[in-house]
Amino acid sequence: MSEAVAIDKQAVLKTDSKLEKLYSLGHFVVTGELGPPQHSEGHELEHHATELKDIVDGFNLTDNQTAIVRLSSIAAGVHVLKGGGVPIIQMTCRDRNRIAMQSDLLGAYSLGIRDVLCLSGDHQSFGNHPTCKNVYDVDSVQLIAMVKKMRDEKKLLSDAAIKTNEPRFFIGAVENPFGDPFEFRAIRLEKKVNAGADFIQTQAIFDIEKFARFMEMVVARGIHERTKITAGILPVRSVKALQYMKKDVAGMEIPDSLIERMKKAEDPKKEGIQVSIELCNQLKKIPGVAGIHIMPVGWEAALPEIVKGAGFLPRPKV
């Protein structure tokens, strides 16, 4: 690609996000996920970012995942920046009203964070404060629209002007391709794209056939041309993890054949890595898929093996 073409492409970007630059240049984006700790020490996050910054293009930082109190995603993002990584902070509707959300967005941007993922959040009954009051002042679609309004209209949700230095975030959202009713999943996704979602990260995918049917609906509606869809991968270390997700995690589709495969594995961790590599290779061939998001859930050592095994190295530079 000539320098002139590269400059032209970047001239139309909405933000200075690395992820947006990669997507705009046609690269297949690969992101990972880090869970902030349940304490106030951030050196481990910085260490992971330093070790893995050339393995993935960015790191999701969960926002009190499973409604358990953890280091804030914004603070975690600063530690990732210190380690040379690209933070993608999550922001849930569960814990903040619109005033706190907008304040935190301004604060995150001031600290150098350029990517935000908007989601509802796990219900508080799953966490370590099950009797707390949830907020849901806005829902996930309204949160996306609010971030877009701050960026593109330079206005708060109240219509008060942001007179200077508006937060120009690259806006992400999540989607579960397997929820019921299945035939409405693409329509639900389109609502988020209409609200302003620049990229989408999906629920963990184990059933390739059903996900491919979901993507057929997405492509038929042209949604993949208006947003970047990143398919979720969750490496598993044991058959018990698969059985738990199949039974107790809503919206997870796990083929029985995969459970049988993990039962027979002599080395479940090694088999889990191989399964993830195979899923990556299948997902990248599905029309409309623009990237892979790997959620190691405390198994950060799996990231390099999966990314290398799937042929995603070296990562592109922008």
Coordinates of C-alpha atoms in Angstrom, one line a residue:
M1 CA 0.0 0.0 0.0
S2 CA 1.4 3.4 -1.0
E3 CA 1.9 6.1 1.6
A4 CA -0.7 8.3 -0.1
V5 CA -3.4 5.6 0.0
A6 CA -2.6 5.0 3.7
I7 CA -3.0 8.7 4.5
D8 CA -6.3 8.9 2.6
K9 CA -7.7 6.0 4.5
Q10 CA -6.7 7.4 7.9
A11 CA -8.0 10.8 6.9
V12 CA -11.6 9.5 7.2
L13 CA -11.2 7.8 10.6
K14 CA -13.5 8.8 13.4
T15 CA -10.8 8.4 16.1
D16 CA -7.1 7.8 16.7
S17 CA -7.8 4.3 17.9
K18 CA -5.3 1.7 16.8
L19 CA -8.1 -0.8 16.4
E20 CA -10.0 1.5 14.0
K21 CA -6.8 2.0 12.0
L22 CA -6.3 -1.8 11.7
Y23 CA -9.9 -2.4 10.7
S24 CA -9.9 0.4 8.2
L25 CA -6.8 -1.0 6.5
G26 CA -8.4 -4.3 6.1
H27 CA -6.4 -6.2 8.7
F28 CA -8.0 -9.2 10.5
V29 CA -7.9 -7.9 14.1
V30 CA -7.1 -10.1 17.1
T31 CA -7.8 -9.0 20.6
G32 CA -7.5 -10.6 24.0
E33 CA -9.0 -10.1 27.5
L34 CA -7.6 -9.4 30.9
G35 CA -9.6 -9.6 34.1
P36 CA -8.8 -6.9 36.6
P37 CA -7.8 -8.3 40.1
Q38 CA -10.0 -8.3 43.2
H39 CA -7.4 -6.1 44.9
S40 CA -5.7 -2.8 44.4
E41 CA -2.4 -4.0 42.8
G42 CA -2.0 -3.4 39.1
H43 CA 1.5 -4.6 38.3
E44 CA 0.3 -8.0 37.0
L45 CA -1.9 -6.3 34.4
E46 CA 1.1 -4.2 33.3
H47 CA 3.2 -7.3 33.2
H48 CA 0.7 -9.2 31.0
A49 CA 0.4 -6.1 28.7
T50 CA 4.2 -6.0 28.4
E51 CA 4.5 -9.7 27.6
L52 CA 1.5 -9.9 25.2
K53 CA 1.4 -6.5 23.5
D54 CA 2.9 -8.0 20.3
I55 CA 0.6 -11.0 20.4
V56 CA -2.8 -9.2 20.3
D57 CA -3.9 -5.8 19.0
G58 CA -5.7 -4.8 22.2
F59 CA -6.9 -6.0 25.6
N60 CA -10.5 -6.0 26.9
L61 CA -10.6 -5.0 30.6
T62 CA -13.8 -6.2 32.2
D63 CA -16.0 -4.0 34.4
N64 CA -16.6 -5.9 37.6
Q65 CA -17.1 -9.1 35.7
T66 CA -19.8 -11.5 37.1
A67 CA -20.8 -8.6 39.4
I68 CA -17.8 -9.2 41.7
V69 CA -15.9 -6.2 42.9
R70 CA -12.6 -5.7 41.1
L71 CA -10.1 -3.0 40.2
S72 CA -11.9 -0.6 37.9
S73 CA -11.6 -1.2 34.2
I74 CA -10.4 2.4 33.7
A75 CA -7.6 2.0 36.3
A76 CA -6.8 -1.4 34.7
G77 CA -6.6 0.4 31.4
V78 CA -3.9 2.8 32.7
H79 CA -1.8 -0.2 33.8
V80 CA -2.1 -1.7 30.4
L81 CA -1.0 1.6 28.8
K82 CA 2.0 1.5 31.1
G83 CA 2.9 -1.9 29.7
G84 CA 2.6 -0.7 26.1
G85 CA -0.7 -2.3 25.4
V86 CA -3.9 -1.0 23.9
P87 CA -6.8 -1.0 26.5
I88 CA -10.4 -1.6 25.6
I89 CA -12.3 -0.7 28.7
Q90 CA -15.7 -2.2 29.4
M91 CA -18.5 -0.1 30.8
T92 CA -21.7 -1.7 32.1
C93 CA -25.1 -0.2 32.7
R94 CA -25.5 -2.1 35.9
D95 CA -23.4 0.1 38.2
R96 CA -23.6 3.7 37.1
N97 CA -26.2 6.4 36.2
R98 CA -25.7 8.6 33.2
I99 CA -23.8 11.3 35.2
A100 CA -21.2 8.8 36.5
M101 CA -20.9 7.2 33.1
Q102 CA -20.2 10.4 31.2
S103 CA -17.8 11.6 33.9
D104 CA -15.9 8.3 33.8
L105 CA -15.8 8.4 30.0
L106 CA -14.2 11.9 30.1
G107 CA -11.8 10.7 32.7
A108 CA -10.8 7.6 30.7
Y109 CA -10.2 9.6 27.6
S110 CA -8.1 12.1 29.5
L111 CA -5.9 9.2 30.6
G112 CA -5.2 8.0 27.0
I113 CA -7.9 5.3 26.6
R114 CA -9.4 5.3 23.1
D115 CA -11.6 2.2 23.0
V116 CA -14.8 1.4 25.0
L117 CA -17.0 -1.6 25.0
C118 CA -20.6 -0.9 26.0
L119 CA -22.7 -3.7 27.7
S120 CA -25.5 -4.3 30.2
G121 CA -23.4 -6.2 32.7
D122 CA -23.9 -9.5 34.6
H123 CA -26.8 -9.4 37.1
Q124 CA -25.7 -8.5 40.6
S125 CA -27.2 -11.7 42.0
F126 CA -24.2 -13.6 40.5
G127 CA -21.6 -11.6 42.4
N128 CA -20.4 -10.9 46.0
H129 CA -23.0 -8.2 46.7
P130 CA -26.2 -10.0 45.6
T131 CA -28.6 -7.7 47.5
C132 CA -27.2 -4.4 46.0
K133 CA -29.3 -2.2 43.9
N134 CA -28.7 -2.3 40.2
V135 CA -28.8 1.0 38.2
Y136 CA -29.7 0.6 34.5
D137 CA -30.4 4.3 34.2
V138 CA -29.7 3.7 30.5
D139 CA -29.6 0.4 28.6
S140 CA -26.8 -0.8 26.4
V141 CA -28.2 0.6 23.2
Q142 CA -28.7 4.0 24.9
L143 CA -25.2 3.8 26.3
I144 CA -23.8 3.3 22.8
A145 CA -25.8 6.3 21.5
M146 CA -24.6 8.4 24.5
V147 CA -21.0 7.7 23.7
K148 CA -21.5 8.5 20.0
K149 CA -23.3 11.8 20.9
M150 CA -20.4 12.8 23.1
R151 CA -18.0 12.1 20.3
D152 CA -19.8 13.2 17.1
E153 CA -22.1 15.9 18.4
K154 CA -19.9 17.2 21.2
K155 CA -22.8 17.0 23.6
L156 CA -23.6 15.4 26.8
L157 CA -26.8 13.3 27.0
S158 CA -28.6 16.4 28.5
D159 CA -27.6 18.3 25.3
A160 CA -25.2 20.5 27.2
A161 CA -22.2 21.3 24.9
I162 CA -18.8 19.8 25.4
K163 CA -17.0 23.0 24.3
T164 CA -13.6 21.5 23.7
N165 CA -11.7 18.2 23.9
E166 CA -14.7 15.8 23.4
P167 CA -13.9 12.1 24.0
R168 CA -13.5 10.5 20.6
F169 CA -13.9 6.9 21.4
F170 CA -14.0 3.9 19.0
I171 CA -17.2 2.4 20.2
G172 CA -17.8 -1.3 20.8
A173 CA -20.8 -3.5 21.7
V174 CA -21.4 -7.1 22.4
E175 CA -23.8 -9.7 20.9
N176 CA -24.8 -13.2 21.7
P177 CA -25.5 -15.0 18.4
F178 CA -27.2 -17.9 20.1
G179 CA -29.9 -16.4 22.3
D180 CA -33.6 -17.1 21.8
P181 CA -35.4 -16.3 19.6
F182 CA -32.5 -17.0 17.2
E183 CA -34.2 -15.5 14.2
F184 CA -34.2 -12.0 15.8
R185 CA -30.5 -11.9 16.8
A186 CA -29.4 -10.0 13.7
I187 CA -32.2 -7.5 14.2
R188 CA -31.1 -6.9 17.8
L189 CA -27.5 -6.5 16.6
E190 CA -28.6 -3.9 14.0
K191 CA -30.2 -1.8 16.8
K192 CA -26.7 -1.5 18.4
V193 CA -25.1 -0.6 15.0
N194 CA -27.8 2.0 14.4
A195 CA -27.0 3.5 17.8
G196 CA -23.4 3.9 16.8
A197 CA -21.4 0.6 17.5
D198 CA -18.2 0.7 15.4
F199 CA -17.3 -2.8 16.3
I200 CA -18.9 -5.9 17.8
Q201 CA -17.5 -8.6 20.0
T202 CA -19.6 -11.8 20.2
Q203 CA -20.3 -14.4 22.9
A204 CA -17.9 -17.3 23.0
I205 CA -18.5 -19.5 20.0
F206 CA -18.3 -23.3 20.0
D207 CA -21.0 -24.1 17.5
I208 CA -19.6 -23.0 14.2
E209 CA -22.6 -24.2 12.2
K210 CA -25.1 -22.1 14.1
F211 CA -22.8 -19.1 14.2
A212 CA -22.4 -19.3 10.4
R213 CA -26.2 -19.2 10.1
F214 CA -26.3 -16.1 12.3
M215 CA -23.7 -14.5 10.1
E216 CA -25.7 -15.3 7.0
M217 CA -28.5 -13.2 8.5
V218 CA -26.1 -10.4 9.4
V219 CA -24.6 -10.3 5.9
A220 CA -28.1 -10.4 4.3
R221 CA -28.9 -7.2 6.2
G222 CA -25.6 -5.6 5.3
I223 CA -24.7 -5.1 8.9
H224 CA -21.1 -6.4 8.4
E225 CA -20.5 -3.4 6.1
R226 CA -21.5 -0.9 8.8
T227 CA -19.6 -2.4 11.7
K228 CA -16.7 -4.8 12.4
I229 CA -17.7 -8.1 13.8
T230 CA -15.2 -9.9 16.0
A231 CA -15.9 -13.5 16.9
G232 CA -15.4 -14.6 20.5
I233 CA -13.1 -17.6 21.5
L234 CA -13.0 -19.0 25.0
P235 CA -10.2 -21.5 25.6
V236 CA -11.2 -24.3 27.9
R237 CA -8.9 -26.4 30.1
S238 CA -11.3 -29.2 31.1
V239 CA -14.4 -31.0 30.2
K240 CA -16.0 -29.8 33.4
A241 CA -15.8 -26.2 32.2
L242 CA -17.6 -27.1 29.0
Q243 CA -20.3 -29.1 30.9
Y244 CA -20.8 -26.1 33.3
M245 CA -21.2 -23.6 30.4
K246 CA -23.6 -25.9 28.6
K247 CA -25.8 -26.4 31.6
D248 CA -25.6 -23.1 33.6
V249 CA -24.5 -20.3 31.2
A250 CA -27.4 -18.8 29.3
G251 CA -26.9 -18.4 25.6
M252 CA -24.0 -20.9 25.2
E253 CA -24.3 -23.5 22.5
I254 CA -21.8 -26.3 23.0
P255 CA -21.9 -29.4 20.7
D256 CA -22.0 -32.8 22.5
S257 CA -19.2 -33.9 20.1
L258 CA -16.9 -31.3 21.6
I259 CA -17.6 -32.5 25.2
E260 CA -16.9 -36.1 24.1
R261 CA -13.6 -34.9 22.5
M262 CA -12.5 -33.2 25.7
K263 CA -13.5 -36.3 27.8
K264 CA -11.2 -38.5 25.7
A265 CA -8.2 -36.0 25.8
E266 CA -5.1 -37.2 27.5
D267 CA -4.0 -33.6 28.0
P268 CA -7.1 -31.5 28.4
K269 CA -5.2 -28.2 28.3
K270 CA -3.3 -29.1 25.2
E271 CA -6.6 -30.2 23.6
G272 CA -8.3 -27.0 24.6
I273 CA -5.6 -25.0 22.9
Q274 CA -6.0 -27.1 19.7
V275 CA -9.8 -26.7 19.8
S276 CA -9.4 -22.9 20.0
I277 CA -6.9 -22.9 17.1
E278 CA -9.4 -24.9 15.0
L279 CA -12.2 -22.6 15.8
C280 CA -10.1 -19.6 14.8
N281 CA -9.3 -21.2 11.5
Q282 CA -13.0 -21.9 10.8
L283 CA -14.3 -18.5 12.0
K284 CA -11.9 -16.4 9.9
K285 CA -13.3 -18.1 6.8
I286 CA -16.9 -17.1 7.5
P287 CA -18.1 -14.1 5.4
G288 CA -18.5 -10.9 7.5
V289 CA -16.1 -11.9 10.3
A290 CA -13.4 -9.1 10.7
G291 CA -11.5 -10.4 13.7
I292 CA -11.2 -12.8 16.7
H293 CA -11.5 -11.9 20.4
I294 CA -9.9 -14.4 22.7
M295 CA -11.1 -14.6 26.3
P296 CA -8.6 -16.7 28.3
V297 CA -10.3 -16.1 31.7
G298 CA -7.2 -16.2 33.8
W299 CA -5.3 -18.4 31.4
E300 CA -3.2 -15.7 29.7
A301 CA -0.5 -18.3 28.8
A302 CA -2.9 -19.7 26.2
L303 CA -3.0 -16.5 24.2
P304 CA 0.4 -16.8 22.5
E305 CA -0.2 -20.5 21.7
I306 CA -3.6 -19.9 20.1
V307 CA -2.5 -16.8 18.1
K308 CA 0.6 -18.4 16.8
G309 CA -1.2 -21.7 16.1
A310 CA -3.9 -20.0 14.1
G311 CA -1.3 -18.2 12.0
F312 CA -2.1 -14.7 13.3
L313 CA 1.5 -13.7 13.9
P314 CA 3.2 -11.3 13.4
R315 CA 0.6 -8.7 14.2
P316 CA 0.4 -5.7 11.8
K317 CA 1.9 -2.3 12.9
V318 CA 0.1 1.0 12.4

